[in-house]
Coordinates of C-alpha atoms in Angstrom, one line a residue:
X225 CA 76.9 -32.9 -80.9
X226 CA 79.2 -31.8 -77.8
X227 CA 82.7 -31.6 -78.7
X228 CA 83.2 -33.8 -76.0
X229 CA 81.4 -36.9 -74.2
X230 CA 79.9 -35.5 -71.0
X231 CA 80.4 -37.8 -68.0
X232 CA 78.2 -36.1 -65.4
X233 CA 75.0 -35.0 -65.2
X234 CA 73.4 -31.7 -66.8
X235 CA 73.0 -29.4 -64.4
X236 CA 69.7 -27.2 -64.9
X237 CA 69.3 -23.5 -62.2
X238 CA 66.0 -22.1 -61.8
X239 CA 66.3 -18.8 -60.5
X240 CA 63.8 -16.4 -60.1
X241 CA 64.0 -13.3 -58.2
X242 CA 63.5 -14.1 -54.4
X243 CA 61.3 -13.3 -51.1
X244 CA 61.6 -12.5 -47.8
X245 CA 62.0 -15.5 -45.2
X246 CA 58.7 -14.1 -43.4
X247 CA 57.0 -11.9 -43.3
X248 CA 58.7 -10.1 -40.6
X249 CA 60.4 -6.4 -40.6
X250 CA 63.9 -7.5 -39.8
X251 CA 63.0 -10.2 -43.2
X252 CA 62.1 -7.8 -45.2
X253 CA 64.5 -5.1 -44.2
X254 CA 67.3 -8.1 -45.0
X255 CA 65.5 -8.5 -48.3
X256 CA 65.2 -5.1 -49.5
X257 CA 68.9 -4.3 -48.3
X258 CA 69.8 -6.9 -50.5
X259 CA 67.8 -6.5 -53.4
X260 CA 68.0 -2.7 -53.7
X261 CA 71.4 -2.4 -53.6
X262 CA 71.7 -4.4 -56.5
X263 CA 73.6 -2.0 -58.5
X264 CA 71.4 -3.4 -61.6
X265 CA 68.5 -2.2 -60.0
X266 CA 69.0 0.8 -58.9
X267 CA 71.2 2.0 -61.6
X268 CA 71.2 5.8 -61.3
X269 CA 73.5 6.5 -57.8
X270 CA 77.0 5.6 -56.8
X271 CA 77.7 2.7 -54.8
X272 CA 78.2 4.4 -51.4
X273 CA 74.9 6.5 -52.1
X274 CA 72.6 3.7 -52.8
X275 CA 74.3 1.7 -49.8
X276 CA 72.9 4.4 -47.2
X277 CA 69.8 5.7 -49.2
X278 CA 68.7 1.6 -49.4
X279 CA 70.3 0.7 -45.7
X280 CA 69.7 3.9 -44.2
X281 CA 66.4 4.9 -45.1
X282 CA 64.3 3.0 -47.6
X283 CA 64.8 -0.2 -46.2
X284 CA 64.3 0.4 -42.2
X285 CA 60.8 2.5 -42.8
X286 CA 59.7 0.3 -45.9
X287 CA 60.0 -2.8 -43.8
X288 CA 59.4 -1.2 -40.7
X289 CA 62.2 -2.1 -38.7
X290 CA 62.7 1.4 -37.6
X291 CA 59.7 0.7 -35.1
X292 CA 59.4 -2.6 -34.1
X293 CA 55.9 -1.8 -32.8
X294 CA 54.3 -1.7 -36.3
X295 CA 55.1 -3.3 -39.5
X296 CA 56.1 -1.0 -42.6
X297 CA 54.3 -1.2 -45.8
X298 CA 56.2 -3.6 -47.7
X299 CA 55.8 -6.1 -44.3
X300 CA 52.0 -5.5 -44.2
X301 CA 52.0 -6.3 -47.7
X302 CA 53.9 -9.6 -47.4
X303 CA 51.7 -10.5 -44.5
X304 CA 48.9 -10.7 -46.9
X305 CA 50.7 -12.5 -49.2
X306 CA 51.9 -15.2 -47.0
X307 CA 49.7 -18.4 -46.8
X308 CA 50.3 -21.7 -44.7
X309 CA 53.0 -22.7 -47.1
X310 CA 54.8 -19.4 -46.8
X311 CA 55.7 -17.4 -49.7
X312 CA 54.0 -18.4 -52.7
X313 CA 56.9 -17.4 -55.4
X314 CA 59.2 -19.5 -53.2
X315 CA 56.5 -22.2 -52.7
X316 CA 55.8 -22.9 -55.9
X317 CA 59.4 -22.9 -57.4
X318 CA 60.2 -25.8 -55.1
X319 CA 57.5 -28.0 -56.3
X320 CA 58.3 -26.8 -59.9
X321 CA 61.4 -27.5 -59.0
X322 CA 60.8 -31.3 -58.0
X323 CA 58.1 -31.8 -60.6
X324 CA 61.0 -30.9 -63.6
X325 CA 63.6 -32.7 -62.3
X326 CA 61.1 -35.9 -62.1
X327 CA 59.5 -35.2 -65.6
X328 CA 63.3 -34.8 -66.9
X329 CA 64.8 -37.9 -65.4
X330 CA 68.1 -39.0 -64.1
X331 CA 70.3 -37.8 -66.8
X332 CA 70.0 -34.0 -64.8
X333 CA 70.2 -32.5 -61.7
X334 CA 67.9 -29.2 -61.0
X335 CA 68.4 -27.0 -58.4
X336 CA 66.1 -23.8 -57.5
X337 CA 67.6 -20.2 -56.5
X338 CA 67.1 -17.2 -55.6
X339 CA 68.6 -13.8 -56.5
X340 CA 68.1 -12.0 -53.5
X341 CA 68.0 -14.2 -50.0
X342 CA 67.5 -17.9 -49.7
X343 CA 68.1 -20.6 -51.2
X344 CA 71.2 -18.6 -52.7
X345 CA 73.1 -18.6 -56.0
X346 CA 76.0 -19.7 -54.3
X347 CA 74.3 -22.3 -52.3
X348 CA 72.2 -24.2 -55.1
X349 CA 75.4 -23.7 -57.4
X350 CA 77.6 -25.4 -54.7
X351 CA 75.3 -28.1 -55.2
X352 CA 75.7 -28.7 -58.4
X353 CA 79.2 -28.4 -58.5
X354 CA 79.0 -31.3 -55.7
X355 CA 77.4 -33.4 -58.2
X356 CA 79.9 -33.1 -60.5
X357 CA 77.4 -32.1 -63.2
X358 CA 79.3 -31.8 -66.5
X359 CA 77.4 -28.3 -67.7
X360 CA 75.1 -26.1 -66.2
X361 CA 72.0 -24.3 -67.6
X362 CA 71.3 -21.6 -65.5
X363 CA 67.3 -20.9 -66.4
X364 CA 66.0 -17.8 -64.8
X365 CA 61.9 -17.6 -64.5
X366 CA 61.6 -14.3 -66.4
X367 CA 60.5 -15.0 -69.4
X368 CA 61.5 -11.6 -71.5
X369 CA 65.0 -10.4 -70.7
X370 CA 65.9 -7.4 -67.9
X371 CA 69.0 -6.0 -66.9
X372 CA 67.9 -6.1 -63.4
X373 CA 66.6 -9.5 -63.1
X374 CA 68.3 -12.1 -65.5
X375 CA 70.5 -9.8 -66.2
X376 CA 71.4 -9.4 -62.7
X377 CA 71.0 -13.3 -62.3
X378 CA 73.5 -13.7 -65.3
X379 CA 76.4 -11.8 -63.5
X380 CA 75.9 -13.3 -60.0
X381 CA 76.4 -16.8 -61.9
X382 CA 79.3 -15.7 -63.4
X383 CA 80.9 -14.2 -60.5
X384 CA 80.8 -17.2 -58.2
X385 CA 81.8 -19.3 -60.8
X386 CA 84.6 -17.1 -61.5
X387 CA 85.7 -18.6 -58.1
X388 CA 86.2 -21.8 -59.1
X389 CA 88.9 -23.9 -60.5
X390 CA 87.6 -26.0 -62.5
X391 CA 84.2 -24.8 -64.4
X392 CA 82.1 -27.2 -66.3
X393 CA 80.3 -25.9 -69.6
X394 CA 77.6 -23.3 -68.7
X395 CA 74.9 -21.9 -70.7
X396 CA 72.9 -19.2 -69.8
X397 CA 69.6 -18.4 -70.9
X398 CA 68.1 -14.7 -72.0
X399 CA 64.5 -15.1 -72.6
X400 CA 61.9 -17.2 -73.9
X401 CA 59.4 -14.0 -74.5
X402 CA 57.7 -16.0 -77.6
X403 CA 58.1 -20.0 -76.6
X404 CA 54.8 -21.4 -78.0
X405 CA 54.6 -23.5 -75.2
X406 CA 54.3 -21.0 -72.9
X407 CA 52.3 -18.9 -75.1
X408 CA 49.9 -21.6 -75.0
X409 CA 49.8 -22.2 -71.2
X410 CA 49.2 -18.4 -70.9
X411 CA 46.6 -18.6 -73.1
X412 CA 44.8 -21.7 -72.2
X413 CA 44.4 -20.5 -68.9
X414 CA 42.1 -17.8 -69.9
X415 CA 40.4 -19.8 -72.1
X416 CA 39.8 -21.5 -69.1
X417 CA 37.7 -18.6 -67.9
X418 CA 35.2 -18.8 -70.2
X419 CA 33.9 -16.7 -72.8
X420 CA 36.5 -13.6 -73.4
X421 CA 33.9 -11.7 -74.5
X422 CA 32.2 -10.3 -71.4
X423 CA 35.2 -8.1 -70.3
X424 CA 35.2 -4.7 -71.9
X425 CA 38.8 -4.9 -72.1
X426 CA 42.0 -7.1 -71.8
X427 CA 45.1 -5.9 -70.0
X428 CA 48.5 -7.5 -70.1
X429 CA 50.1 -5.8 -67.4
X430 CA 54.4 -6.4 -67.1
X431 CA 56.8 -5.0 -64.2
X432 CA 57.8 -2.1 -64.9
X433 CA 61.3 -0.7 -65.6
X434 CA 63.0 3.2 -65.5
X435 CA 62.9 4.1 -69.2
X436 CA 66.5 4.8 -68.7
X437 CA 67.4 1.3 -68.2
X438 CA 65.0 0.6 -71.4
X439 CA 67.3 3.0 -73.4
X440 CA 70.3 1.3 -72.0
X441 CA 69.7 -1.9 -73.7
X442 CA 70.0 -0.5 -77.2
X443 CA 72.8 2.7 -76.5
X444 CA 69.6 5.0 -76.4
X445 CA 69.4 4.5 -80.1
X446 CA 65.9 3.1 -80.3
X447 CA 63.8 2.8 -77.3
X448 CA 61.6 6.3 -77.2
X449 CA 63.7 7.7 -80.2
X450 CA 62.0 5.0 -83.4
X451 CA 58.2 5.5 -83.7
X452 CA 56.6 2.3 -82.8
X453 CA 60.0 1.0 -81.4
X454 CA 58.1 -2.0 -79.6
X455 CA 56.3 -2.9 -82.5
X456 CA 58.4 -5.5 -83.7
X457 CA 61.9 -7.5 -82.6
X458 CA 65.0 -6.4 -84.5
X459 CA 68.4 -6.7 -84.3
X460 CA 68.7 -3.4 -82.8
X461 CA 65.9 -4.1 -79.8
X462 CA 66.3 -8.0 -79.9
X463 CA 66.9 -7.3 -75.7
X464 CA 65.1 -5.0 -75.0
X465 CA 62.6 -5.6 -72.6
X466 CA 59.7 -3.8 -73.5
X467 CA 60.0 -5.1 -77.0
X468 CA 59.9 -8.6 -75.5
X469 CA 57.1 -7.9 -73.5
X470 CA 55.1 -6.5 -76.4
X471 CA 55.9 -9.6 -78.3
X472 CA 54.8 -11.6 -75.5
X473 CA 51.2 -9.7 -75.8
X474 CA 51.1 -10.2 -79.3
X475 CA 51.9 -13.9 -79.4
X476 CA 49.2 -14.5 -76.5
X477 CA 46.6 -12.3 -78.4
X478 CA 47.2 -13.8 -81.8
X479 CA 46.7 -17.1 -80.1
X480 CA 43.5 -16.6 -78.3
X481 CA 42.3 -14.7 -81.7
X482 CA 42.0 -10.7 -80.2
X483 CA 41.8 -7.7 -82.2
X484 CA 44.4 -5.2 -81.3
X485 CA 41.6 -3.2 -80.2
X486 CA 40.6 -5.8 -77.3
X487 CA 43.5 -5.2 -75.4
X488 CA 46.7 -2.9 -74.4
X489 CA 50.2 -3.8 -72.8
X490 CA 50.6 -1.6 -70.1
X491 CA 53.5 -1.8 -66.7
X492 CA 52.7 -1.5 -63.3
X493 CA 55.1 -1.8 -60.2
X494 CA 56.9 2.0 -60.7
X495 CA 58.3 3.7 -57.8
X496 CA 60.1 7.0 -57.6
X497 CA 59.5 10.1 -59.9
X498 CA 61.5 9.0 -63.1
X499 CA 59.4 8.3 -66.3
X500 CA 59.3 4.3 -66.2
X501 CA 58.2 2.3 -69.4
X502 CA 54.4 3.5 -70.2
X503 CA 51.9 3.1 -70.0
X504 CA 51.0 2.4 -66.8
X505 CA 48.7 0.0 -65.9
X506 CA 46.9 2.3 -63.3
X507 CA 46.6 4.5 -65.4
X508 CA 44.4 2.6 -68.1
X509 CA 42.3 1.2 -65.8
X510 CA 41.2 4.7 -64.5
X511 CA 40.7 5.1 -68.1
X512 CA 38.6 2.2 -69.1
X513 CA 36.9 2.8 -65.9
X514 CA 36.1 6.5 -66.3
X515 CA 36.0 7.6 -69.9
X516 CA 34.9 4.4 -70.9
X517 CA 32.6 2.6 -68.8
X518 CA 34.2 -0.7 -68.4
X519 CA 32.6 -2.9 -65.7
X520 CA 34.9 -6.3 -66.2
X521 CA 38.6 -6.1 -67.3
X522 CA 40.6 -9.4 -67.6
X523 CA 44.1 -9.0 -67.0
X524 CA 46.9 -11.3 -67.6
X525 CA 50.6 -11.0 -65.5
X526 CA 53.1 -12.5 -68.5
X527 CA 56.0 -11.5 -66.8
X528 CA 55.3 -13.8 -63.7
X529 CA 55.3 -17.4 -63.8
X530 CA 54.1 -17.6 -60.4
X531 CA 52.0 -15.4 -57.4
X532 CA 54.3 -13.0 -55.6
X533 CA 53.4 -9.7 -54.5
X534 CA 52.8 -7.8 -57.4
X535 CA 49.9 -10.0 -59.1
X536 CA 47.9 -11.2 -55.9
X537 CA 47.9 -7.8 -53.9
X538 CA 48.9 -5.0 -55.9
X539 CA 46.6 -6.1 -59.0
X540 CA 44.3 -8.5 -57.1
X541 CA 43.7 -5.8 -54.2
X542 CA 45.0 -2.7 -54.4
X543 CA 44.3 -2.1 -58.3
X544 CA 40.8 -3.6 -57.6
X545 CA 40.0 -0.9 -54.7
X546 CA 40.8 1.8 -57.5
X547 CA 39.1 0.4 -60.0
X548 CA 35.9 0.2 -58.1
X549 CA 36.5 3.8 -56.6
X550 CA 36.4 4.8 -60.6
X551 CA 32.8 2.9 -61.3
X552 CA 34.1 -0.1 -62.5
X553 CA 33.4 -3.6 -60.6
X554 CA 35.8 -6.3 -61.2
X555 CA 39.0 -7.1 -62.3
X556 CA 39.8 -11.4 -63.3
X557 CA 43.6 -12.3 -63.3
X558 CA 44.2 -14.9 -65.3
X559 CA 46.0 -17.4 -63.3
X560 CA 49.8 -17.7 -62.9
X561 CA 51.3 -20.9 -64.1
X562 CA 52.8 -21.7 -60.5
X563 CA 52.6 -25.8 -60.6
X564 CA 50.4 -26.2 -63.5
X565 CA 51.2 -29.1 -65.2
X566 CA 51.5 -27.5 -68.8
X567 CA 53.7 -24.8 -67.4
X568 CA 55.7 -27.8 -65.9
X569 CA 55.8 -29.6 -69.4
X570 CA 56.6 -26.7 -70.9
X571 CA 60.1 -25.7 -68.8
X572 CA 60.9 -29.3 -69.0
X573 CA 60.4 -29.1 -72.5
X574 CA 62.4 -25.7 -72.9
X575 CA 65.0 -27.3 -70.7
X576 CA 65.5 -30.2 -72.9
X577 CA 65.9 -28.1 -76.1
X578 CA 68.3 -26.0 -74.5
X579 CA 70.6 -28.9 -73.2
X580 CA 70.0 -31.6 -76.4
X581 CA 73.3 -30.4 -77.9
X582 CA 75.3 -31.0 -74.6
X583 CA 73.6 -34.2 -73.7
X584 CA 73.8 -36.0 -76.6

């Protein structure tokens, strides 16, 4: 029980990472400017370095903005993302968004951010604090646990509310890697798909991270040092997050009943010439593909909750062009949770365990 009676509302913040505004250069160049000089992100320069390698060169030609006449990668890219209701990681948190707060009633208030651009930390949190909510839950939509995404998220919380005179209880929540309710939803949904045993293999493919942030999370006394360090959660890797994400395979697989030999975790997403956590999803596909023959590969995205960028066009297009240069012939992603109604029970559900002790 609270140690005091709560006389507001519970506040509940879903934040998940963010999105241009269009799919525009001078959008995207705002967006990456923003997001890459996150110092959680890019974690290997100093502050005035990565402010002119991000603002003065990655940015401008990644987004295009450098000639107005043609879009840079990342914009093409978004353009093909975008569909009539705009950006679907954006899309679908706002109708997540209204969908939770109706399924968890008038006792709480739920507001959606975004790390990076709009609608803002500070703005949905200024919201809150307008309600007079008596706590906050701040909820980001990764389930396994990053420094440069809830981590990131975590910081940005406390730093506005830092700000603020008067600051009601706030919890913040790490991860949810193994929730059973999710597990399920993940899991269901390729159930849905029919019989599992016409791919040749199962990938669950995770955003990658620099192995040097992986090592961080443990003083670089575990992560690539302990044989088989993902093979289990300990005290000494309970964070990290490639331990979490191997968990989240595990929990999936054990629920849909696959041998370890039906499938691999694998990370996708890397960018630069650092080693980043392995292996990488490219990579085993060319694999399966060429030494192995595989036709059909079935690959889940447990790290996303919702279509953005890296599931619809970097697995769903650009992983299925390579995969089809290498022999093979299709590759099925199962389908994000975006507004599925078990994926909405479920948050509603995690919500309510998390905030039972405050409300009651």
């Amino acid at each position: 029980m609270a140690l005091q009676p709560h006389f507001g509302k519970q506040g509940v913040l879903l934040v998940n990472l963010g999105t241009p505004d269009a799919p525009t250069p001078a959008a995207v160049n705002r967006y990456l400017g923003e997001f890459l000089t996150d110092p959680r992100v890019i974690d290997n320069l100093p502050g005035v370095a990565q402010q002119l390698l991000v603002r003065g060169i990655i940015a401008p030609i990644r987004s295009g903005i450098v000639n107005p006449f043609k879009a840079g990668g990342s914009t093409k890219l978004y353009q093909e993302l975008w569909t009539e209701n705009g950006s679907p990681l954006k899309y679908y948190g706002e109708v997540v968004t209204e969908k939770v707060a109706a399924a968890l009633g008038d006792d709480y208030v739920v507001r959606l951010a975004m790390r990076y651009q709009s609608p803002s930390i500070e703005a949905a949190l200024g919201e809150l604090l307008a309600e007079q909510v008596s706590s906050i839950l701040v909820f980001p939509l990764f389930p396994q646990y990053a420094s440069a995404t809830t981590g990131s998220v975590h910081q940005e919380v406390m730093r506005l509310l830092s700000k603020q005179q008067t600051i009601p209880d706030v919890k913040l929540v790490n991860s949810y890697y193994e929730q059973p309710e999710l597990i399920k939803v993940f899991a269901d949904n390729a159930r849905d798909l029919g019989d599992l045993d016409r791919y040749d293999h199962i990938i669950f493919s995770y955003h990658g991270l620099p192995q040097r942030q992986l090592k961080k999370a443990d003083d670089c006394n575990h992560c690539y040092v302990v044989d088989g360090c993902c093979g289990s959660i300990s005290r000494v890797n309970q964070f990290c997050y490639s331990a979490q994400c191997h968990a989240t395979t595990r929990a999936i697989a054990d629920n849909l009943g696959l041998s370890p030999d039906r499938y691999t975790t694998s990370f996708q997403s890397r960018l630069g010439f650092d080693d980043w956590a392995k292996p990488y999803t490219i990579d085993v596909l060319e694999e399966w593909a060429k030494e192995r023959g595989a036709k059909k590969i079935l690959c889940f995205s447990p790290a996303f909750v919702a279509d953005c960028l890296e599931t619809t066009i970097e697995i769903g297009v650009e992983y299925q062009e390579e995969f089809e240069k290498w022999g093979g012939e299709r590759i099925d992603l199962v389908p994000s949770l975006n507004d599925d109604p078990r994926w909405i029970a479920a948050l509603a559900s995690m919500i309510r365990q998390e905030t039972r002790e405050a409300v009651a």
